[in-house]
């Protein structure tokens, strides 16, 4: 069910030289940005550990540097490792890192990236969604693109088949629109970067000016500056998405997605144009039913109590474990000025 056609092809065998560092081995790091303020977000963290770490060498769990956050994250990681040992399941190296910033998930990712070598494939995910199923399609495609990047550097080979730098699970990629507009951008929930793609991300999102851009502002600022604008930092052709965020609104978009392996032409008769996967409504169920879409938004699950497309990704957890954790009170949340922004008593959750 994860067999979406690849945008990028591996080069012929004769170009894969033994001189490539590590014998073409590509190291991988997944950074999970989390603010585990309630049971749903604790489950989201566990679900990513269980279902997004196949072929990942190292996981960094990046969270706020406050006592309640540390206690919850450490308990989740320790219980997850214990469950893995009991089930004789191999897992990657898992490290926890804590930061004091007020830049949503972007700040946690940027701070954690300071400890990540820049010559590997890097993946970023947050706890605004649950992983539903084991999913490695995005990992494999970015690993392939990273290998091609290494090969291109060693052989001076350059072609359009070696251009992918940033791949998101979801995006809105209007083929005739320039990158970085409301019709051509990718979402930040789950993304992968080649080494060159990561440098562009860091230069755009982790510079001193960027750290001040959305202070005291809401989710819209994050979307405008760190999703839409980020796509515009890459030349066209270097940014990709596996699934469309919205129902494609034109025949041109439909055909473009079909070329990427996502055939949705039967939706041309549907009136779902403004439906988005994150809403958990008809379009989301379509993606799950037809493509076994791997995520479920936490907010959608909380809004639609009966929404249950099947979540396999905390099956090794003891159900009583999540209820036993000591989540922060509203007062503690409102006093926290770290990786999330508190506005009018509400915690923003992009």
C-alpha positions as a printed Julia matrix, in Angstrom:
350×3 Matrix{Float64}:
   0.0    0.0     0.0
   3.04   2.31    0.27
   4.18   1.72   -3.31
   3.9    5.25   -4.69
   5.91   5.79   -7.87
   9.27   7.39   -7.15
  10.1   10.79   -8.64
  13.8    9.96   -8.45
  15.57   6.98  -10.0
  18.86   5.46   -8.93
  21.7    5.81  -11.46
  23.03   2.83  -13.42
  25.13   0.34  -11.38
  28.38   1.39  -13.07
  28.05   4.86  -11.5
  27.86   3.44   -7.97
  31.53   3.52   -7.11
  33.22   1.85   -4.17
  34.74   5.28   -3.55
  31.39   6.57   -2.32
  31.71   7.13    1.45
  30.42   4.22    3.47
  29.94   2.03    0.4
  26.78   4.02   -0.44
  25.55   3.66    3.13
  23.38   6.65    4.03
  22.99   7.45    7.71
  19.56   8.64    8.8
  18.26  10.76   11.67
  14.63  11.4    12.61
  13.86  14.41   14.84
  10.5   14.27   16.6
   9.39  17.65   17.95
   6.96  17.16   20.8
   5.19  19.12   23.52
   3.54  16.21   25.39
   0.88  18.26   27.13
  -1.86  15.6    27.17
  -2.52  11.92   26.51
  -3.18  12.45   22.79
   0.21  14.07   22.19
   1.94  11.42   24.32
   0.34   8.75   22.12
   1.45  10.65   19.01
   5.08  10.54   20.17
   4.88   6.8    20.87
   3.21   6.17   17.49
   6.1    7.82   15.63
   8.66   5.81   17.59
   6.83   2.63   16.68
   5.94   3.28   13.04
   8.32   5.85   11.48
  11.67   4.45   12.59
  12.21   1.57   10.18
  15.58   2.19    8.47
  16.27   5.11   10.82
  19.64   4.97   12.6
  19.11   7.66   15.22
  16.06   9.33   16.72
  16.19  12.65   18.55
  13.11  13.46   20.62
  13.18  17.26   20.99
  10.98  18.7    23.73
  10.65  21.72   26.02
  13.19  22.02   28.82
  10.72  22.03   31.72
  10.15  19.39   34.4
   6.76  18.09   33.25
   7.99  17.75   29.68
  11.18  15.95   30.7
   9.3   13.55   32.98
   6.74  12.59   30.34
   9.23  12.2    27.48
  11.67  10.13   29.54
   8.83   7.86   30.71
   7.6    7.32   27.14
  11.04   6.54   25.76
  11.89   4.18   28.62
   8.58   2.33   28.35
   8.9    2.12   24.57
  12.39   0.63   24.85
  11.15  -1.87   27.44
   8.27  -2.9    25.18
  10.68  -3.29   22.25
  12.94  -5.54   24.36
   9.99  -7.66   25.48
   8.81  -8.02   21.87
  12.4   -8.66   20.68
  12.16  -5.78   18.27
  15.24  -3.91   17.12
  15.01  -0.14   17.44
  17.31   2.75   16.5
  19.36   4.78   18.94
  16.89   7.06   20.74
  18.12  10.22   22.44
  16.14  12.92   24.23
  17.12  16.58   23.95
  15.49  19.54   25.68
  15.43  23.19   24.67
  13.99  26.48   25.85
  12.6   28.36   22.85
   9.32  29.87   21.72
   9.26  28.97   18.05
   6.82  26.09   17.88
   8.19  22.9    16.33
  10.52  24.91   14.1
  12.55  25.97   17.12
  12.83  22.43   18.48
  13.9   21.13   15.07
  16.46  23.89   14.58
  17.97  23.43   18.04
  18.18  19.64   17.63
  19.76  19.98   14.18
  22.85  21.49   15.84
  23.75  17.91   16.91
  23.08  16.27   13.53
  25.82  15.68   10.92
  24.94  17.53    7.73
  26.03  14.74    5.33
  23.11  12.39    5.97
  19.39  12.05    5.29
  17.37  13.92    7.9
  13.67  13.66    8.72
  11.46  15.99   10.76
   8.06  15.16   12.25
   5.93  16.69   14.99
   3.31  15.42   17.41
   0.34  17.17   15.79
  -0.53  13.84   14.14
  -0.56  10.15   15.03
   1.22   7.6    12.87
  -1.41   5.04   11.86
   0.7    2.4    10.13
   4.32   1.46    9.63
   5.51   3.77    6.86
   8.96   4.04    5.26
   8.18   5.35    1.78
   9.38   8.86    2.55
  12.53   7.52    4.24
  13.44   5.35    1.26
  12.93   8.1    -1.28
  15.07  10.63    0.58
  17.78   7.99    1.13
  17.81   7.36   -2.65
  18.03  11.08   -3.35
  20.87  11.43   -0.82
  22.79   8.61   -2.52
  22.36  10.39   -5.82
  23.61  13.6    -4.27
  26.77  11.82   -3.07
  27.25  10.22   -6.48
  26.75  13.55   -8.25
  29.39  15.18   -6.07
  31.9   12.41   -6.77
  31.24  12.03  -10.49
  30.15  15.58  -11.37
  26.96  14.04  -12.77
  24.09  16.52  -12.87
  20.62  15.85  -14.23
  16.97  16.52  -13.49
  16.68  13.03  -12.0
  18.98  14.1    -9.17
  17.1   17.21   -8.07
  14.92  16.17   -5.13
  16.06  17.94   -1.93
  12.91  18.2     0.2
  10.1   15.67    0.3
   6.98  16.17    2.39
   4.21  13.71    3.09
   1.68  16.34    1.98
   1.7   19.32   -0.29
  -0.18  21.47   -2.71
   1.92  21.45   -5.86
   0.35  23.47   -8.63
   2.49  22.6   -11.68
   2.08  26.02  -13.29
   2.55  28.03  -10.09
   5.92  29.24   -8.73
   7.12  27.6    -5.5
   6.37  29.44   -2.3
   2.84  30.54   -3.19
  -0.47  29.42   -1.71
  -0.86  27.02   -4.65
   2.62  25.5    -4.49
   3.96  24.57   -1.05
   4.45  21.59    1.26
   3.3   20.96    4.82
   5.66  20.63    7.77
   4.06  17.73    9.7
   6.45  15.14    8.22
   9.34  15.93    5.87
  12.66  14.54    4.71
  15.79  16.34    3.47
  18.91  15.41    1.58
  22.13  17.04    2.89
  21.84  19.9     0.39
  18.14  20.24    1.1
  18.83  20.45    4.83
  21.31  23.3     4.34
  18.59  25.28    2.54
  16.16  24.56    5.39
  18.65  25.68    8.04
  19.54  28.85    6.14
  15.87  29.71    5.76
  14.32  28.62    9.07
  17.12  28.58   11.64
  18.85  31.93   11.07
  18.73  34.69   13.76
  16.09  36.7    11.87
  13.83  33.65   11.57
  14.01  33.03   15.33
  12.21  36.36   15.88
   9.73  36.23   13.04
   6.73  34.61   14.72
   7.24  35.54   18.38
   3.84  36.12   19.96
   2.04  35.27   16.74
  -0.21  32.36   15.84
  -0.2   29.35   13.58
  -0.86  31.4    10.44
   2.56  33.04   10.81
   4.21  29.61   11.03
   2.42  28.37    7.9
   3.2   31.52    5.91
   6.88  31.74    6.87
   8.01  28.18    7.53
   5.88  26.14    5.13
   4.79  28.3     2.18
   7.84  30.58    2.16
  10.19  27.64    2.74
   9.05  26.01   -0.49
  10.04  29.2    -2.3
  13.6   28.86   -0.97
  14.13  25.84   -3.26
  14.27  25.91   -7.06
  11.26  24.34   -8.73
  11.78  20.62   -9.03
  13.69  20.25   -5.74
  10.51  20.05   -3.63
   8.11  17.13   -3.68
   5.12  15.71   -1.85
   3.74  12.18   -1.73
   0.07  13.06   -1.24
  -1.98  16.19   -2.02
  -3.02  18.21    1.03
  -6.29  19.21   -0.64
  -8.43  17.62   -3.31
  -6.72  18.77   -6.55
  -8.78  21.69   -7.85
  -8.04  21.4   -11.57
  -7.52  18.79  -14.28
  -3.92  20.02  -14.57
  -3.28  19.22  -10.9
  -5.04  15.87  -11.23
  -2.81  14.88  -14.14
   0.3   16.08  -12.35
  -0.49  13.92   -9.3
  -1.31  10.98  -11.56
   2.2   11.26  -13.04
   3.52  11.0    -9.46
   1.59   7.76   -8.93
  -1.49   9.2    -7.19
  -4.48   8.64   -9.49
  -7.41  10.66   -8.18
  -9.25  11.33  -11.44
 -12.44   9.75  -10.1
 -12.71  12.69   -7.68
 -13.4   15.17  -10.48
 -17.13  14.75   -9.85
 -16.82  15.27   -6.08
 -17.57  18.55   -4.33
 -14.62  18.3    -1.95
 -12.49  21.06   -3.4
 -11.88  22.75   -0.04
 -11.58  19.53    1.95
  -8.15  18.91    3.45
  -6.64  15.73    4.89
  -6.06  17.32    8.28
  -9.79  17.9     8.8
 -10.53  14.19    9.13
 -13.55  14.4     6.85
 -14.5   12.8     3.52
 -11.23  13.49    1.72
  -9.18  12.1     4.6
 -11.2    8.87    4.57
 -10.67   8.66    0.81
  -6.89   8.86    1.26
  -7.01   6.19    3.96
  -9.28   3.85    2.0
  -7.47   4.15   -1.34
  -3.84   4.81   -0.38
  -3.64   3.67    3.26
  -2.61   7.19    4.22
  -0.24   6.92    7.22
  -1.15   9.82    9.54
  -4.16  11.1    11.49
  -4.29  14.64   12.88
  -4.58  14.78   16.66
  -7.1   17.61   16.44
  -9.28  15.65   14.02
  -9.28  12.66   16.36
 -10.2   14.89   19.3
 -12.95  16.67   17.34
 -14.52  13.53   15.89
 -14.5   11.1    18.78
 -15.65   8.22   16.57
 -13.04   8.91   13.89
 -11.0    5.72   13.9
  -9.31   4.73   10.64
  -7.33   2.14   12.59
  -4.17   3.1    14.47
  -1.69   0.25   14.75
   1.17   2.34   16.07
   0.82   2.09   19.82
  -0.16  -1.54   19.85
   2.89  -2.48   21.95
   2.0    0.05   24.66
   0.11  -0.82   27.8
  -3.16   1.14   27.6
  -2.93   2.14   31.25
   0.52   3.62   30.68
  -0.66   6.83   28.97
  -3.27   7.51   31.63
  -0.63   7.14   34.36
   1.51  10.04   33.15
   1.36  13.39   34.97
   0.32  15.92   32.34
   0.71  19.66   33.0
  -2.13  21.74   34.38
  -3.47  24.68   32.42
  -1.54  26.97   34.77
   1.74  25.21   33.96
   1.0   25.4    30.25
   0.18  29.09   30.46
   3.44  29.74   32.27
   5.46  27.91   29.68
   7.11  30.08   27.03
   9.15  27.44   25.26
   8.55  25.73   21.95
   4.84  26.61   21.8
   3.13  29.96   21.97
   0.34  30.58   24.47
  -2.37  32.9    23.28
  -5.59  33.68   25.12
  -5.22  30.57   27.25
  -4.89  28.27   24.24
  -1.85  26.37   23.08
  -1.32  26.69   19.36
  -0.9   23.38   17.56
   0.09  23.79   13.89
